[in-house]
mmCIF file of C-alpha atoms and ligand atoms in Angstrom:
data_model
loop_
_atom_site.group_PDB
_atom_site.id
_atom_site.type_symbol
_atom_site.label_atom_id
_atom_site.label_comp_id
_atom_site.label_asym_id
_atom_site.label_seq_id
_atom_site.Cartn_x
_atom_site.Cartn_y
_atom_site.Cartn_z
ATOM 1 C CA UNK F 110 31.111 67.903 41.342
ATOM 2 C CA UNK F 111 34.256 68.312 43.435
ATOM 3 C CA UNK F 112 36.253 67.555 40.260
ATOM 4 C CA UNK F 113 34.406 70.324 38.394
ATOM 5 C CA UNK F 114 35.000 72.837 41.174
ATOM 6 C CA UNK F 115 38.677 71.903 41.233
ATOM 7 C CA UNK F 116 39.004 72.423 37.457
ATOM 8 C CA UNK F 117 37.205 75.759 37.673
ATOM 9 C CA UNK F 118 39.547 76.805 40.467
ATOM 10 C CA UNK F 119 42.587 75.846 38.381
ATOM 11 C CA UNK F 120 41.235 77.887 35.471
ATOM 12 C CA UNK F 121 40.981 80.883 37.751
ATOM 13 C CA UNK F 122 37.201 80.965 37.276
ATOM 14 C CA UNK F 123 36.572 81.541 40.986
ATOM 15 C CA UNK F 124 33.353 80.480 42.706
ATOM 16 C CA UNK F 125 30.502 78.984 40.721
ATOM 17 C CA UNK F 126 27.609 81.428 41.137
ATOM 18 C CA UNK F 127 24.889 79.943 38.955
ATOM 19 C CA UNK F 128 24.396 76.877 36.777
ATOM 20 C CA UNK F 129 21.485 76.873 34.337
ATOM 21 C CA UNK F 130 20.371 74.224 31.896
ATOM 22 C CA UNK F 131 20.300 75.504 28.298
ATOM 23 C CA UNK F 132 17.303 74.382 26.310
ATOM 24 C CA UNK F 133 17.611 73.333 22.708
ATOM 25 C CA UNK F 134 20.173 70.529 22.872
ATOM 26 C CA UNK F 135 19.102 67.253 21.305
ATOM 27 C CA UNK F 136 21.856 64.871 22.242
ATOM 28 C CA UNK F 137 23.502 66.254 25.328
ATOM 29 C CA UNK F 138 22.720 68.395 28.328
ATOM 30 C CA UNK F 139 24.362 71.782 28.156
ATOM 31 C CA UNK F 140 24.812 73.849 31.297
ATOM 32 C CA UNK F 141 25.789 77.474 31.393
ATOM 33 C CA UNK F 142 28.085 78.024 34.349
ATOM 34 C CA UNK F 143 28.370 81.560 35.610
ATOM 35 C CA UNK F 144 31.463 81.926 37.730
ATOM 36 C CA UNK F 145 33.100 84.882 39.431
ATOM 37 C CA UNK F 146 35.777 84.987 36.745
ATOM 38 C CA UNK F 147 33.686 84.323 33.618
ATOM 39 C CA UNK F 148 31.102 82.122 31.943
ATOM 40 C CA UNK F 149 31.689 78.522 30.829
ATOM 41 C CA UNK F 150 29.730 75.819 29.072
ATOM 42 C CA UNK F 151 29.458 72.272 30.388
ATOM 43 C CA UNK F 152 28.388 69.692 27.838
ATOM 44 C CA UNK F 153 27.275 66.483 29.574
ATOM 45 C CA UNK F 154 27.023 63.372 27.403
ATOM 46 C CA UNK F 155 24.590 60.482 27.800
ATOM 47 C CA UNK F 156 26.009 57.424 29.640
ATOM 48 C CA UNK F 157 28.656 55.337 27.848
ATOM 49 C CA UNK F 158 29.691 58.095 25.428
ATOM 50 C CA UNK F 159 33.252 58.570 26.687
ATOM 51 C CA UNK F 160 34.765 57.826 23.288
ATOM 52 C CA UNK F 161 32.542 60.365 21.550
ATOM 53 C CA UNK F 162 33.352 63.010 24.167
ATOM 54 C CA UNK F 163 37.085 62.353 23.777
ATOM 55 C CA UNK F 164 36.853 62.735 20.004
ATOM 56 C CA UNK F 165 34.909 65.955 20.312
ATOM 57 C CA UNK F 166 37.416 67.273 22.813
ATOM 58 C CA UNK F 167 40.300 66.488 20.439
ATOM 59 C CA UNK F 168 38.600 68.199 17.493
ATOM 60 C CA UNK F 169 37.852 71.351 19.478
ATOM 61 C CA UNK F 170 41.439 71.387 20.800
ATOM 62 C CA UNK F 171 42.775 71.124 17.272
ATOM 63 C CA UNK F 172 40.602 74.005 16.083
ATOM 64 C CA UNK F 173 42.036 76.483 18.597
ATOM 65 C CA UNK F 174 44.147 79.008 16.726
ATOM 66 C CA UNK F 175 42.514 78.234 13.365
ATOM 67 C CA UNK F 176 39.901 80.398 11.633
ATOM 68 C CA UNK F 177 37.128 78.149 12.930
ATOM 69 C CA UNK F 178 35.679 79.561 16.152
ATOM 70 C CA UNK F 179 35.040 76.344 18.078
ATOM 71 C CA UNK F 180 34.603 76.794 21.854
ATOM 72 C CA UNK F 181 37.859 76.285 23.715
ATOM 73 C CA UNK F 182 37.706 72.940 25.549
ATOM 74 C CA UNK F 183 39.223 73.356 29.010
ATOM 75 C CA UNK F 184 38.769 69.865 30.423
ATOM 76 C CA UNK F 185 37.384 66.425 29.725
ATOM 77 C CA UNK F 186 35.664 65.208 32.894
ATOM 78 C CA UNK F 187 33.601 62.357 34.285
ATOM 79 C CA UNK F 188 30.659 63.636 36.332
ATOM 80 C CA UNK F 189 28.443 61.107 38.071
ATOM 81 C CA UNK F 190 29.476 58.462 35.554
ATOM 82 C CA UNK F 191 28.994 60.637 32.486
ATOM 83 C CA UNK F 192 31.591 62.192 30.227
ATOM 84 C CA UNK F 193 31.507 65.978 30.129
ATOM 85 C CA UNK F 194 33.442 68.750 28.425
ATOM 86 C CA UNK F 195 34.059 72.033 30.159
ATOM 87 C CA UNK F 196 34.464 74.707 27.500
ATOM 88 C CA UNK F 197 34.426 78.433 26.896
ATOM 89 C CA UNK F 198 31.042 80.088 26.476
ATOM 90 C CA UNK F 199 30.450 81.681 23.065
ATOM 91 C CA UNK F 200 28.845 85.112 23.216
ATOM 92 C CA UNK F 201 25.616 85.815 21.347
ATOM 93 C CA UNK F 202 22.845 83.424 20.370
ATOM 94 C CA UNK F 203 22.248 80.592 17.925
ATOM 95 C CA UNK F 204 21.772 81.733 14.318
ATOM 96 C CA UNK F 205 18.283 80.196 14.411
ATOM 97 C CA UNK F 206 17.283 82.698 17.125
ATOM 98 C CA UNK F 207 18.951 85.578 15.296
ATOM 99 C CA UNK F 208 17.077 84.586 12.132
ATOM 100 C CA UNK F 209 13.719 84.915 13.907
ATOM 101 C CA UNK F 210 14.704 88.187 15.588
ATOM 102 C CA UNK F 211 16.051 89.858 12.467
ATOM 103 C CA UNK F 212 14.510 88.039 9.500
ATOM 104 C CA UNK F 213 15.670 90.684 7.026
ATOM 105 C CA UNK F 214 19.232 89.457 7.612
ATOM 106 C CA UNK F 215 18.446 85.867 6.534
ATOM 107 C CA UNK F 216 20.683 85.883 3.438
ATOM 108 C CA UNK F 217 23.525 87.597 5.241
ATOM 109 C CA UNK F 218 23.401 85.088 8.116
ATOM 110 C CA UNK F 219 23.256 82.164 5.704
ATOM 111 C CA UNK F 220 26.259 83.510 3.803
ATOM 112 C CA UNK F 221 28.360 83.665 6.966
ATOM 113 C CA UNK F 222 27.469 80.049 7.778
ATOM 114 C CA UNK F 223 28.407 79.041 4.201
ATOM 115 C CA UNK F 224 31.778 80.794 4.365
ATOM 116 C CA UNK F 225 32.491 79.239 7.746
ATOM 117 C CA UNK F 226 31.763 75.733 6.449
ATOM 118 C CA UNK F 227 33.949 76.338 3.375
ATOM 119 C CA UNK F 228 36.802 77.490 5.620
ATOM 120 C CA UNK F 229 36.447 74.360 7.722
ATOM 121 C CA UNK F 230 36.782 72.222 4.607
ATOM 122 C CA UNK F 231 39.920 74.081 3.548
ATOM 123 C CA UNK F 232 41.792 73.328 6.810
ATOM 124 C CA UNK F 233 44.689 70.904 6.873
ATOM 125 C CA UNK F 234 44.037 67.918 9.119
ATOM 126 C CA UNK F 235 47.181 66.768 10.980
ATOM 127 C CA UNK F 236 47.919 63.015 11.183
ATOM 128 C CA UNK F 237 47.109 62.748 14.926
ATOM 129 C CA UNK F 238 43.577 64.035 14.316
ATOM 130 C CA UNK F 239 43.245 61.974 11.154
ATOM 131 C CA UNK F 240 43.907 58.798 13.090
ATOM 132 C CA UNK F 241 41.356 59.720 15.772
ATOM 133 C CA UNK F 242 38.470 60.378 13.386
ATOM 134 C CA UNK F 243 36.333 57.814 11.559
ATOM 135 C CA UNK F 244 35.518 58.177 7.883
ATOM 136 C CA UNK F 245 32.205 59.714 6.785
ATOM 137 C CA UNK F 246 31.533 56.551 4.777
ATOM 138 C CA UNK F 247 31.263 54.577 8.018
ATOM 139 C CA UNK F 248 28.608 56.899 9.487
ATOM 140 C CA UNK F 249 25.713 54.689 8.353
ATOM 141 C CA UNK F 250 25.333 51.294 6.736
ATOM 142 C CA UNK F 251 24.837 51.771 2.997
ATOM 143 C CA UNK F 252 23.691 49.528 0.214
ATOM 144 C CA UNK F 253 26.666 48.360 -1.874
ATOM 145 C CA UNK F 254 25.565 50.261 -5.032
ATOM 146 C CA UNK F 255 25.404 53.678 -3.363
ATOM 147 C CA UNK F 256 28.578 53.030 -1.400
ATOM 148 C CA UNK F 257 30.452 52.013 -4.514
ATOM 149 C CA UNK F 258 29.297 55.120 -6.359
ATOM 150 C CA UNK F 259 30.269 57.399 -3.464
ATOM 151 C CA UNK F 260 33.703 55.820 -3.236
ATOM 152 C CA UNK F 261 34.158 56.343 -6.962
ATOM 153 C CA UNK F 262 33.260 60.052 -6.982
ATOM 154 C CA UNK F 263 34.885 60.962 -3.627
ATOM 155 C CA UNK F 264 37.886 63.236 -3.566
ATOM 156 C CA UNK F 265 41.248 61.877 -2.520
ATOM 157 C CA UNK F 266 41.927 64.756 -0.117
ATOM 158 C CA UNK F 267 39.987 64.337 3.106
ATOM 159 C CA UNK F 268 38.695 67.332 5.047
ATOM 160 C CA UNK F 269 37.420 67.710 8.563
ATOM 161 C CA UNK F 270 33.625 67.437 8.302
ATOM 162 C CA UNK F 271 31.294 68.704 11.002
ATOM 163 C CA UNK F 272 28.215 66.879 9.654
ATOM 164 C CA UNK F 273 25.768 68.944 11.702
ATOM 165 C CA UNK F 274 26.231 72.495 10.437
ATOM 166 C CA UNK F 275 22.843 74.139 10.928
ATOM 167 C CA UNK F 276 21.517 77.354 12.501
ATOM 168 C CA UNK F 277 21.196 75.868 16.030
ATOM 169 C CA UNK F 278 24.851 74.883 16.086
ATOM 170 C CA UNK F 279 26.283 78.205 14.903
ATOM 171 C CA UNK F 280 26.465 81.098 17.369
ATOM 172 C CA UNK F 281 26.490 84.738 16.336
ATOM 173 C CA UNK F 282 26.658 88.058 18.147
ATOM 174 C CA UNK F 283 24.666 89.656 15.353
ATOM 175 C CA UNK F 284 27.755 90.736 13.415
ATOM 176 C CA UNK F 285 30.135 87.798 13.311
ATOM 177 C CA UNK F 286 30.073 84.067 13.941
ATOM 178 C CA UNK F 287 31.221 83.495 17.529
ATOM 179 C CA UNK F 288 31.078 79.698 17.673
ATOM 180 C CA UNK F 289 30.617 76.504 15.741
ATOM 181 C CA UNK F 290 29.294 74.044 18.341
ATOM 182 C CA UNK F 291 28.429 70.387 18.676
ATOM 183 C CA UNK F 292 31.233 68.361 17.099
ATOM 184 C CA UNK F 293 29.674 64.993 17.954
ATOM 185 C CA UNK F 294 29.319 63.983 14.317
ATOM 186 C CA UNK F 295 32.766 65.152 13.179
ATOM 187 C CA UNK F 296 34.392 62.822 10.686
ATOM 188 C CA UNK F 297 36.935 62.859 7.899
ATOM 189 C CA UNK F 298 35.964 62.893 4.295
ATOM 190 C CA UNK F 299 34.625 64.543 1.204
ATOM 191 C CA UNK F 300 33.367 68.099 1.867
ATOM 192 C CA UNK F 301 30.382 67.452 -0.398
ATOM 193 C CA UNK F 302 28.995 65.063 2.225
ATOM 194 C CA UNK F 303 28.991 67.912 4.776
ATOM 195 C CA UNK F 304 27.334 70.275 2.310
ATOM 196 C CA UNK F 305 24.669 67.688 1.435
ATOM 197 C CA UNK F 306 24.064 67.047 5.132
ATOM 198 C CA UNK F 307 23.401 70.752 5.783
ATOM 199 C CA UNK F 308 21.068 71.019 2.787
ATOM 200 C CA UNK F 309 19.112 67.948 3.925
ATOM 201 C CA UNK F 310 18.650 69.492 7.388
ATOM 202 C CA UNK F 311 17.582 72.886 6.021
ATOM 203 C CA UNK F 312 15.115 71.293 3.608
ATOM 204 C CA UNK F 313 13.776 68.293 5.513
ATOM 205 C CA UNK F 314 14.211 68.945 9.211
ATOM 206 C CA UNK F 315 12.416 72.262 9.704
ATOM 207 C CA UNK F 316 9.286 70.446 10.889
ATOM 208 C CA UNK F 317 5.737 71.547 10.166
ATOM 209 C CA UNK F 318 6.525 75.216 10.648
ATOM 210 C CA UNK F 319 4.380 78.094 9.341
ATOM 211 C CA UNK F 320 5.064 78.963 5.703
ATOM 212 C CA UNK F 321 6.758 82.198 6.708
ATOM 213 C CA UNK F 322 9.418 80.294 8.670
ATOM 214 C CA UNK F 323 9.914 77.885 5.772
ATOM 215 C CA UNK F 324 10.351 80.898 3.438
ATOM 216 C CA UNK F 325 12.892 82.445 5.814
ATOM 217 C CA UNK F 326 14.861 79.219 5.956
ATOM 218 C CA UNK F 327 14.869 79.197 2.132
ATOM 219 C CA UNK F 328 16.353 82.696 2.092
ATOM 220 C CA UNK F 329 18.906 81.592 4.648
ATOM 221 C CA UNK F 330 19.707 78.611 2.413
ATOM 222 C CA UNK F 331 20.248 80.876 -0.606
ATOM 223 C CA UNK F 332 22.751 82.921 1.391
ATOM 224 C CA UNK F 333 24.455 79.760 2.661
ATOM 225 C CA UNK F 334 24.847 78.375 -0.884
ATOM 226 C CA UNK F 335 26.246 81.674 -2.072
ATOM 227 C CA UNK F 336 28.636 82.009 0.882
ATOM 228 C CA UNK F 337 29.977 78.490 0.410
ATOM 229 C CA UNK F 338 30.344 78.859 -3.362
ATOM 230 C CA UNK F 339 32.178 82.194 -2.965
ATOM 231 C CA UNK F 340 34.988 80.283 -1.194
ATOM 232 C CA UNK F 341 35.006 76.859 -2.796
ATOM 233 C CA UNK F 342 33.300 77.137 -6.179
ATOM 234 C CA UNK F 343 30.595 74.883 -7.563
ATOM 235 C CA UNK F 344 30.254 71.296 -6.403
ATOM 236 C CA UNK F 345 29.972 68.378 -8.826
ATOM 237 C CA UNK F 346 28.301 64.945 -8.528
ATOM 238 C CA UNK F 347 25.945 66.087 -5.783
ATOM 239 C CA UNK F 348 23.006 63.654 -6.282
ATOM 240 C CA UNK F 349 24.839 60.683 -4.757
ATOM 241 C CA UNK F 350 25.839 62.779 -1.718
ATOM 242 C CA UNK F 351 22.290 64.093 -1.357
ATOM 243 C CA UNK F 352 20.894 60.545 -1.378
ATOM 244 C CA UNK F 353 23.452 59.655 1.305
ATOM 245 C CA UNK F 354 22.436 62.693 3.391
ATOM 246 C CA UNK F 355 18.786 61.580 3.224
ATOM 247 C CA UNK F 356 19.771 58.147 4.536
ATOM 248 C CA UNK F 357 21.751 59.766 7.353
ATOM 249 C CA UNK F 358 18.805 61.983 8.307
ATOM 250 C CA UNK F 359 16.484 58.965 8.498
ATOM 251 C CA UNK F 360 18.962 57.212 10.710
ATOM 252 C CA UNK F 361 19.561 60.247 12.884
ATOM 253 C CA UNK F 362 16.004 61.558 13.235
ATOM 254 C CA UNK F 363 13.749 58.699 12.163
ATOM 255 C CA UNK F 364 11.251 57.269 14.687
ATOM 256 C CA UNK F 365 12.700 55.197 17.534
ATOM 257 C CA UNK F 366 11.091 54.215 20.847
ATOM 258 C CA UNK F 367 13.808 56.058 22.837
ATOM 259 C CA UNK F 368 13.389 59.315 20.882
ATOM 260 C CA UNK F 369 10.794 61.961 21.727
ATOM 261 C CA UNK F 370 11.310 64.486 18.976
ATOM 262 C CA UNK F 371 11.815 62.267 15.961
ATOM 263 C CA UNK F 372 10.469 63.056 12.488
ATOM 264 C CA UNK F 373 6.702 62.672 12.012
ATOM 265 C CA UNK F 374 5.397 60.024 9.563
ATOM 266 C CA UNK F 375 4.782 62.792 6.979
ATOM 267 C CA UNK F 376 8.358 64.055 7.400
ATOM 268 C CA UNK F 377 9.740 60.532 7.098
ATOM 269 C CA UNK F 378 7.780 60.119 3.858
ATOM 270 C CA UNK F 379 9.347 63.354 2.559
ATOM 271 C CA UNK F 380 12.834 62.131 3.368
ATOM 272 C CA UNK F 381 12.114 58.853 1.570
ATOM 273 C CA UNK F 382 10.931 60.771 -1.495
ATOM 274 C CA UNK F 383 14.108 62.864 -1.356
ATOM 275 C CA UNK F 384 16.256 59.716 -1.223
ATOM 276 C CA UNK F 385 14.496 58.071 -4.168
ATOM 277 C CA UNK F 386 14.643 61.265 -6.267
ATOM 278 C CA UNK F 387 18.410 61.553 -5.853
ATOM 279 C CA UNK F 388 18.985 57.847 -6.263
ATOM 280 C CA UNK F 389 17.050 57.870 -9.537
ATOM 281 C CA UNK F 390 19.262 60.735 -10.755
ATOM 282 C CA UNK F 391 22.309 58.483 -10.450
ATOM 283 C CA UNK F 392 20.536 55.472 -11.923
ATOM 284 C CA UNK F 393 19.994 53.526 -8.662
HETATM 285 N N1 ADP D 86 29.997 76.790 24.250
HETATM 286 C C1 ADP D 86 28.757 77.289 24.130
HETATM 287 N N2 ADP D 86 28.559 78.609 24.150
HETATM 288 C C2 ADP D 86 27.319 79.142 24.039
HETATM 289 N N3 ADP D 86 26.196 78.409 23.893
HETATM 290 C C3 ADP D 86 26.317 77.076 23.864
HETATM 291 C C4 ADP D 86 27.591 76.435 23.968
HETATM 292 N N4 ADP D 86 27.406 75.094 23.900
HETATM 293 C C5 ADP D 86 26.085 74.920 23.746
HETATM 294 N N5 ADP D 86 25.426 76.094 23.728
HETATM 295 C C6 ADP D 86 23.964 76.278 23.607
HETATM 296 O O1 ADP D 86 23.327 75.022 23.838
HETATM 297 C C7 ADP D 86 22.591 74.574 22.682
HETATM 298 C C8 ADP D 86 22.775 73.080 22.505
HETATM 299 O O2 ADP D 86 24.162 72.796 22.390
HETATM 300 P P1 ADP D 86 24.758 71.687 21.444
HETATM 301 O O3 ADP D 86 26.222 71.642 21.700
HETATM 302 O O4 ADP D 86 24.326 71.946 20.039
HETATM 303 O O5 ADP D 86 24.046 70.374 22.022
HETATM 304 P P2 ADP D 86 23.312 69.143 21.303
HETATM 305 O O6 ADP D 86 24.372 68.183 20.914
HETATM 306 O O7 ADP D 86 22.486 68.548 22.372
HETATM 307 O O8 ADP D 86 22.548 69.685 20.118
HETATM 308 C C9 ADP D 86 23.137 75.411 21.519
HETATM 309 O O9 ADP D 86 22.168 75.626 20.506
HETATM 310 C C10 ADP D 86 23.533 76.711 22.207
HETATM 311 O O10 ADP D 86 22.412 77.546 22.355
HETATM 312 MG MG1 MG D 87 23.330 70.882 18.562
#
């Protein structure tokens, strides 16, 4: 903690007045630090995740000064044996909260997330970041047929992929997007993988919510599709990427003894149906 206080002092943040744990994070613990001189976020990683934290720090550093509003990372720390990133605090609330507060803006909110994702995919990735990031194709083990197909249809130009763009990771102040958070899954690769990942989350990871919430998420999705297409046009060869995204979702959210909020058996069955539908479309 002395290290944290020292960094805050160097930043000119003054005394730490209040630290509160933010609910809603799945992989890390996020603390909101209210200091005399401003508010900061502290993202604390699980043990032995130093490499992941370093990668995330590098990505957020790179994004400063671009059109992508990632929080500014001020320091990479080790706190009680865990890696942590001290970063700027994005004003507003997650899009998911905004969606529930002002449901009539669902399409509009979705469109701003779509445009943001398209802008991310249009960024140039400098060699130093390229060498620090793994390829999207290494994210999960794949059967040779699907892998071969994906390699065949993938674009030569590799973009920075977030691979977790969803309404809990995008902050908004109601008008504009104020932050794209949670770069733990960032990789290099074909933008269609990132698009497919977002669609799989919107469709398959909303849980057993009331129909009205599911309908709202659908409206949000329509806006997101439209926003993305307005910047990058239509996407081709999507079935293979959608099958891949289903596999990633199973891996990421499927049942595991160390996970409390994993997908229910019914949700897992839905993901499996999704995977087989898209695989059939490409003859697998
Ligand atoms: N820099 C930040 N500014 C504002 N809110 C943040 C910031 N970082 C995290 N949060 C809040 O914490 C929540 C979880 O953060 P996130 O980085 O997505 O963690 P996880 O990897 O555990 O999902 C977000 O939905 C958001 O509400
Ligand atoms: Mg998150």
